[in-house]
C-alpha positions in Angstrom: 68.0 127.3 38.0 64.8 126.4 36.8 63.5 125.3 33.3 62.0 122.6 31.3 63.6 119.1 30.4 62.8 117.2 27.6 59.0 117.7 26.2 61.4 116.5 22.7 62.8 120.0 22.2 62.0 123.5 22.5 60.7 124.2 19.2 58.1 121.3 19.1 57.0 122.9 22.7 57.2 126.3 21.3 54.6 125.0 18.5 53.2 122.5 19.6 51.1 119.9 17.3 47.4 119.5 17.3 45.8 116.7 19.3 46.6 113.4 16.9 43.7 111.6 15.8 45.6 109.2 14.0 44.4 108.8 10.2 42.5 105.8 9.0 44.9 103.3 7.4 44.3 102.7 3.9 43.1 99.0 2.4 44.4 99.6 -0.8 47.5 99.4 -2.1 49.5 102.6 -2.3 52.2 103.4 -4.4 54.8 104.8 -2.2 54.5 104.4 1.8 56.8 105.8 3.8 57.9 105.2 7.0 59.3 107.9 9.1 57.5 111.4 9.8 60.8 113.3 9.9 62.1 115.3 6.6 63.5 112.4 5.2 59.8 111.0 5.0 58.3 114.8 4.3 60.2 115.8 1.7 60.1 112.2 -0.1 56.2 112.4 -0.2 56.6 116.3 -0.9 58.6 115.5 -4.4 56.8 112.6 -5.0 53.6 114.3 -5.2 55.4 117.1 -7.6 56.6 114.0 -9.5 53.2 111.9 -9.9 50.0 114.0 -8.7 48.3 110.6 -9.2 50.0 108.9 -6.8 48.9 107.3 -3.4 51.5 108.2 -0.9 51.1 107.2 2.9 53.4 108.1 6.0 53.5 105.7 8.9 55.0 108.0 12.2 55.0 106.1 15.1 54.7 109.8 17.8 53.8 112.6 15.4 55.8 114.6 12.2 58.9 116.2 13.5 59.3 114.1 16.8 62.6 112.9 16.3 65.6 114.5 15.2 64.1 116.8 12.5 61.9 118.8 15.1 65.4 118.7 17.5 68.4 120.1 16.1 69.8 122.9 16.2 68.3 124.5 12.9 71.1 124.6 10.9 70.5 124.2 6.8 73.8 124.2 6.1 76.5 123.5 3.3 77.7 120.4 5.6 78.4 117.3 3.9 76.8 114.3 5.8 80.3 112.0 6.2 83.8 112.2 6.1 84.7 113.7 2.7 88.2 111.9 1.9 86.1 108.1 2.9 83.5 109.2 0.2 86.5 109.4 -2.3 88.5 106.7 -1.5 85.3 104.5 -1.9 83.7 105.7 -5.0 87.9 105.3 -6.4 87.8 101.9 -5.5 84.1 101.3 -6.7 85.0 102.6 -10.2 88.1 99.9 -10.2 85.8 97.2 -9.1 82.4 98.0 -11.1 82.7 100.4 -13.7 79.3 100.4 -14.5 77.2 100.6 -10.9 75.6 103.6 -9.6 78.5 105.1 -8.4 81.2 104.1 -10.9 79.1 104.7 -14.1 79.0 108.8 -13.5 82.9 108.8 -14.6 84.0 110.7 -12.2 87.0 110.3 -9.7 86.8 110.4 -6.0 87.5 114.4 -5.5 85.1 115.2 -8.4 82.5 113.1 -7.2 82.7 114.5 -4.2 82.7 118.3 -5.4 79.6 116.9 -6.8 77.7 115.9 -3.8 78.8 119.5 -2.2 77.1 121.2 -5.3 74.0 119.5 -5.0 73.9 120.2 -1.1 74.4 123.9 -2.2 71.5 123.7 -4.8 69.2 121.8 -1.9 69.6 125.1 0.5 68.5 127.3 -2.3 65.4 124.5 -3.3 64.5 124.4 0.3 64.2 128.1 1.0 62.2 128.6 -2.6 59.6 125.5 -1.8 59.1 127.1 2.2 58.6 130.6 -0.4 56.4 129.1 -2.6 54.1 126.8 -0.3 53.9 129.6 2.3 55.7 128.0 5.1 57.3 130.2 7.9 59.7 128.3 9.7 61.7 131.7 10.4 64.1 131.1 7.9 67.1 133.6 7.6 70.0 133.2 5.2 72.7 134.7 7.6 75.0 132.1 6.7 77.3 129.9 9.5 80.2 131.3 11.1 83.2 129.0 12.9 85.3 130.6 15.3 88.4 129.8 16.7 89.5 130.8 20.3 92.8 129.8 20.4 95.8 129.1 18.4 95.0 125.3 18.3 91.6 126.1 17.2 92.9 128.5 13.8 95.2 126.1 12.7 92.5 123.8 12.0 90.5 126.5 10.5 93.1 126.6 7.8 93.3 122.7 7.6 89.3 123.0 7.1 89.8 126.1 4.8 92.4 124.2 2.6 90.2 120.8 2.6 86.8 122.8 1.8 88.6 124.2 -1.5 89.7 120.9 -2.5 86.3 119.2 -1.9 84.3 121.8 -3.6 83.9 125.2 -2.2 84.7 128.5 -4.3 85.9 131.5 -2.7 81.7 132.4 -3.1 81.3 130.0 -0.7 83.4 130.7 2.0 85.5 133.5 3.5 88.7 133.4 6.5 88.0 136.3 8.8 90.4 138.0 11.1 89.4 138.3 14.6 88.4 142.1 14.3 86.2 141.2 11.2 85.0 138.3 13.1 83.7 140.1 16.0 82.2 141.7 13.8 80.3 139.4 13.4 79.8 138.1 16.6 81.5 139.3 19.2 83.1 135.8 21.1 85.4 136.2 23.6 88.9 135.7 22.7 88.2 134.8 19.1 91.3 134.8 17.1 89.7 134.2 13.6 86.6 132.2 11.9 85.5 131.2 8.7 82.7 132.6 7.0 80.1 130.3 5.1 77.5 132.8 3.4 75.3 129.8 2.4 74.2 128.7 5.2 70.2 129.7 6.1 69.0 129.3 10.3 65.7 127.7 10.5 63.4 126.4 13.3 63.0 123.0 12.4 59.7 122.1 14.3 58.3 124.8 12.1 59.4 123.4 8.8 58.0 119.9 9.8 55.1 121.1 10.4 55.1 123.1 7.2 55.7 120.6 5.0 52.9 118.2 6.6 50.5 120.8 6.2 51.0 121.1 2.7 51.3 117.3 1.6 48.0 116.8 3.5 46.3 119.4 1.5 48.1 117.6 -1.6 46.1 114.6 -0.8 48.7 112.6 1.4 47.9 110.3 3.8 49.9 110.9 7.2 49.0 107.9 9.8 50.7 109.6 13.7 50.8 107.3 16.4 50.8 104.0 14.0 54.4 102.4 14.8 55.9 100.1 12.0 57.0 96.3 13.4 57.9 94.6 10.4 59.5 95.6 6.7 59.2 93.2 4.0 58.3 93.4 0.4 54.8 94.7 -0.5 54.2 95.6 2.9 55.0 97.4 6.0 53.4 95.5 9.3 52.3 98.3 12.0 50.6 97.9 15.6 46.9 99.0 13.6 47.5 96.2 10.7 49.0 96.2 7.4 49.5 98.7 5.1 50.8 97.6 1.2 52.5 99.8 -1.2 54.7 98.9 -4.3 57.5 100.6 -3.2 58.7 101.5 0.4 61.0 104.4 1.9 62.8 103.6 5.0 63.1 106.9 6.5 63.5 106.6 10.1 67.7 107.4 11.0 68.7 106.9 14.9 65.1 105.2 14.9 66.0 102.3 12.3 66.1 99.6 15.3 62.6 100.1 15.9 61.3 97.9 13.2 62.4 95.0 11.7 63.1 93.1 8.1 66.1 92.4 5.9 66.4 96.6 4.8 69.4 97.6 2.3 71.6 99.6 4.5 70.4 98.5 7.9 70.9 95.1 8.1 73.4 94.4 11.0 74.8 97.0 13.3 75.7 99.6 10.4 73.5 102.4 12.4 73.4 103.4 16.4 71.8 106.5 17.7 74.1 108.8 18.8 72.8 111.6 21.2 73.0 115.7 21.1 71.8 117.8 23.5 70.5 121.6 23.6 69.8 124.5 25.1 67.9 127.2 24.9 67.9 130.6 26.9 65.4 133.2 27.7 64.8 136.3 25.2 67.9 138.0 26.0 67.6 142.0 26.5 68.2 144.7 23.2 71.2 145.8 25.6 72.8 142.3 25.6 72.3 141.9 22.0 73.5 145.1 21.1 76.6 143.7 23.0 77.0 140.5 21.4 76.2 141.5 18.3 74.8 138.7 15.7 72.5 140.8 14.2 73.0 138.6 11.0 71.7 135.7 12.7 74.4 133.9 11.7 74.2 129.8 13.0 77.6 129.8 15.2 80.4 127.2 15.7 83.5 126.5 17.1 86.9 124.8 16.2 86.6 122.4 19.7 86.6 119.1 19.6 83.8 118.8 21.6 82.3 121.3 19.3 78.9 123.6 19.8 76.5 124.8 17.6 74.3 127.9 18.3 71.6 130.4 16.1 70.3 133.3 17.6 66.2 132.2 17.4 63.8 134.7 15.7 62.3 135.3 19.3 65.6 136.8 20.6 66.8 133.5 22.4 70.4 131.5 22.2 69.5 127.9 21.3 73.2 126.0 21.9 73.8 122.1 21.1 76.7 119.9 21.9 78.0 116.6 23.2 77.7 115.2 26.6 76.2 111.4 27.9 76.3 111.0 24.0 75.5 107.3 24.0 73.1 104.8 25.9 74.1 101.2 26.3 72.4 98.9 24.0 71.9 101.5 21.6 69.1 103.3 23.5 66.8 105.8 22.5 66.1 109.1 24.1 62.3 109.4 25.0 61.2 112.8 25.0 64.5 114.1 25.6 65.4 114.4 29.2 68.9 115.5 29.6 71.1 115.0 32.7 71.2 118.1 34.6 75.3 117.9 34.5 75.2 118.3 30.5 72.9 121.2 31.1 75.3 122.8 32.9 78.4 121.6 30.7 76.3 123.6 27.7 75.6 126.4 30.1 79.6 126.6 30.6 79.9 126.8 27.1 77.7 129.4 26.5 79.5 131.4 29.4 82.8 130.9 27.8 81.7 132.6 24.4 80.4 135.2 26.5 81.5 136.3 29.8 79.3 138.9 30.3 76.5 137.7 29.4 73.9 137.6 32.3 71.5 134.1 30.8 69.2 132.0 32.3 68.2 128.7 30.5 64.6 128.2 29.5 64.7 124.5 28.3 66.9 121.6 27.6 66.1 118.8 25.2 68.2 116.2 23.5 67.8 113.7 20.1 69.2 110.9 18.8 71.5 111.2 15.2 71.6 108.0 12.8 75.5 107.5 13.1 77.5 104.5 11.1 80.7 103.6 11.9 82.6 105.7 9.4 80.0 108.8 10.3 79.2 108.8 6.3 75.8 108.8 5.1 74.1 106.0 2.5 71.5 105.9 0.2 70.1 102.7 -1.0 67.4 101.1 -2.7 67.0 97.5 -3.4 64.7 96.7 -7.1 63.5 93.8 -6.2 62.0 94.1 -3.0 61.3 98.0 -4.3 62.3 99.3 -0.7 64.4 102.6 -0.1 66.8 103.9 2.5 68.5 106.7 4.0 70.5 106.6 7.0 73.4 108.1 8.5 73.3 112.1 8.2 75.6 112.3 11.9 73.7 115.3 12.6 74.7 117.1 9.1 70.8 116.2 7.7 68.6 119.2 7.5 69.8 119.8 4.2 71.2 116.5 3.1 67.2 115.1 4.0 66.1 116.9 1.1 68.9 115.3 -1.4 68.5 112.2 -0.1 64.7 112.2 -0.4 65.3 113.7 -4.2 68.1 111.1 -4.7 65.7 108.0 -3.2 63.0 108.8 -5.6 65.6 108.8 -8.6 66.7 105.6 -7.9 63.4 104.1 -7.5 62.7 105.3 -10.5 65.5 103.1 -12.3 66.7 106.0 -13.7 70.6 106.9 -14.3 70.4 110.7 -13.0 73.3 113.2 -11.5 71.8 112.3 -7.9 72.0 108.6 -8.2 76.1 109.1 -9.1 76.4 110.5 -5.9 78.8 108.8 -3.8 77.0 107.9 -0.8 75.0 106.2 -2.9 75.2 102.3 -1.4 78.2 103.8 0.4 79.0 100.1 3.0 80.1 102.0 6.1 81.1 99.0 7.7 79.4 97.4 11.4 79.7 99.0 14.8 81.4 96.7 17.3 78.8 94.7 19.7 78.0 95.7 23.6 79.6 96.6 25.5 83.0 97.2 22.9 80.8 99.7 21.4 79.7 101.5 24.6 83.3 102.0 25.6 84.4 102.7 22.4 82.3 105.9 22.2 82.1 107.4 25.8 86.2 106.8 25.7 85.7 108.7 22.4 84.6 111.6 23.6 86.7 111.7 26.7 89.5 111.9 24.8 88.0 114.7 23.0 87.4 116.4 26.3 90.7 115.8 27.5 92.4 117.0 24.4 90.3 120.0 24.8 91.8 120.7 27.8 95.3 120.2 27.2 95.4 122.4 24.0 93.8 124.9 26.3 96.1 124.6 29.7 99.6 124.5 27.8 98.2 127.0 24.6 98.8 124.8 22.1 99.7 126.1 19.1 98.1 123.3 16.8 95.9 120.2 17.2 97.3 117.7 19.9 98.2 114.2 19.2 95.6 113.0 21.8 93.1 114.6 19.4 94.7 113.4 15.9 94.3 109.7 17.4 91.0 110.1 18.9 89.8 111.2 15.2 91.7 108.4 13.8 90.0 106.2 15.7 86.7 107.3 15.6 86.9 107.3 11.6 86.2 111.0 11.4 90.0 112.4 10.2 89.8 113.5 6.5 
């Protein structure tokens, strides 16, 4: 089998970016520079333009826009909440006990409400980011065909219903989210030996390379400054150090997720070992023939998941392709980073079994693989934070949930630097403490073990048909911080 490896992912190769010429820095002081050329960074300097036209807003990317995880992943803008749900209550209960009056506590609501919260405003950001790709003229093949998890075994359904029971209790309406049958959902999509799904109309498929580039074209026709191939050294007040020089501004956005080792300075929410890169890997197939899609059905191009704990994630592309994600070598020791995205050619064919599983008859070959690295803490919950004296900004943490949670959080940064008390800056990840990450190699073992377990339990639920979730899988989660 032949295909391409790494080259960062198959949408950036698919379109790929013009030659850089890397902008002139600017010698005078801007107000808002931004480090990070993902949609954190993109969408921060998109809404801070809307905000203040007058503005000077630089971006310092140290490859070019989209060359981390937002031109990666698997194109999903999706109702998922970045972090463990029932974690986000607890703290925001026990942050309204010990200060009433903070960011968190002073919204007045409770844990669950707060949290119901944060899923409406994920909601409203899918609808915002499909009018502003409307309105600015940017074709990144969007599609609202919603996101469809299926179950193929009786493990599987069972926590379907656990999901479907905790999704109506953290804020979906029955709008929001339908159970399907298995006839209804192979209607859908026709999965081998799918037993039932859930149905989540909100969800839009999107090719994310496209949107990054997008977004970049329009805040350089707005007058931003975007400096590629400049990497940031050094954070501090005032000013952001870079391999070209300095470049000052009187506020600063930290924007740069499984990338936030790169630089340094004392940075709210980073200092530490509160975020590792965690990696995901994809592929994608050829076109596939109007026979085998007639077949397969998804003619909603639904985004596609699974009830495994080693779950996938798939879309059907725009050009007639499957582009599938997953786990596999997830971690590097010493928290390294993935390059241009080389995968190990046993993932590859791990992913490639996957695919074959959902559809046995299904004659594929695989065009490209490509993996990224997802900002993970240790309780997999997201954070925003901003720090008023130093005037510096950051979001972390989305654990792969962040194509739609980018555009809250860049909304939600701006808010707070603004000093003013607004629904976003009551959000509970707002300065959500996820705790440190163990040191080497502790925190090596700890993950790979993680997702052996996850492997194994897999495997167990499937060789005995399991008729719910195993306890090898209940303490892995348990472990890992991820059980709600």
């Amino acid at each position: 089998m032949s295909y391409f490896n790494g080259e960062a992912s198959h949408w950036l190769a698919a379109s790929p970016a013009e030659d850089i010429v890397p902008a002139p820095l600017p010698r005078e002081k801007q107000d808002l520079v931004i480090v990070g050329g993902g949609l954190t960074g993109l969408w921060s300097a998109y809404y801070a333009r809307q905000a203040h036209p007058d503005w000077s807003i630089t971006i310092i990317e140290a490859r070019h826009i989209g060359y981390g995880a937002s031109g990666r992943n698997g194109g999903w803008l999706s109702t998922l909440m970045p972090g463990n749900r029932a974690k986000f209550a607890e703290a925001v209960d026990r942050a309204r006990r010990d200060d009433p009056t903070g960011p968190v506590g002073s919204a007045g609501l409770d844990g669950v409400a707060s949290v119901r919260a944060f899923q409406s405003a994920l909601f409203d950001s899918i609808d915002e980011v499909l009018e502003v790709c409307e309105t600015e003229g940017i074709d990144a093949h969007q599609v609202g065909g919603g996101h469809i998890d299926i179950a193929q075994s009786e493990a599987g359904l069972s926590r379907l219903r656990e999901l479907f029971e905790g999704n109506e209790k953290f804020g979906y309406g029955p709008e929001d989210m339908q159970f399907l049958d298995a006839e209804a959902t192979r209607a859908h999509i026709d999965v081998d030996g799918a037993l039932g799904s859930i149905f989540f109309p909100g969800t839009a498929a999107i090719d994310p390379a496209l949107l990054t580039q997008g977004l970049a074209r329009t805040l350089r026709e707005s007058g931003v400054t975007i400096c590629e191939a400049t990497s940031a050294r050094h954070i501090r007040k005032d000013s952001v150090a870079t391999d070209r020089g300095p470049v000052y501004a009187d506020t600063i956005f930290v924007c740069l997720e499984g990338y936030s080792d790169t630089v340094g300075g004392e940075l709210p929410g980073l200092s530490g070992r509160q975020v590792i890169p965690v990696f995901s890997s994809m592929i994608a197939t050829e076109p596939l023939s109007a026979e085998a899609w007639e077949s397969i059905g998804w003619e909603g191009r639904e985004c596609l998941g699974d009830t495994a704990h080693t779950f996938i994630y798939a879309q059907r592309t725009a050009d007639d392709r499957i582009a599938l994600g997953g786990r596999g070598a997830p971690y590097a020791y010493r928290s390294g980073l993935p390059g241009d995205g080389k995968v190990p050619a046993e993932v590859v064919d791990l992913l490639a079994r996957r695919l074959s599983s959902l559809f046995p008859d299904l004659d594929f070959e695989v065009a490209h693989a490509w993996r990224g690295a997802l900002g993970v803490t240790r309780d997999w919950c997201a954070g925003i934070f901003f720090d008023r004296q130093q005037r510096i900004g950051v979001a972390r943490g989305y654990a792969g949930h962040g194509v739609t949670a980018t555009h809250l959080a860049a909304k939600t940064l701006l808010d707070r630097a603004s000093g003013a008390s607004t629904p976003l800056t009551g959000l509970p990840w707002n300065d959500h403490f996820s705790g440190q990450w163990e040191p080497e190699p502790i925190r090596w073992l700890g993950i790979r073990s993680m997702y052996r377990i996850f492997g194994t339990a897999d495997s167990w639920e499937s060789a005995i048909g399991a008729k719910k979730t195993s306890l090898l899988a209940r303490f892995g989660s348990r472990l890992a911080g991820l059980h709600e």
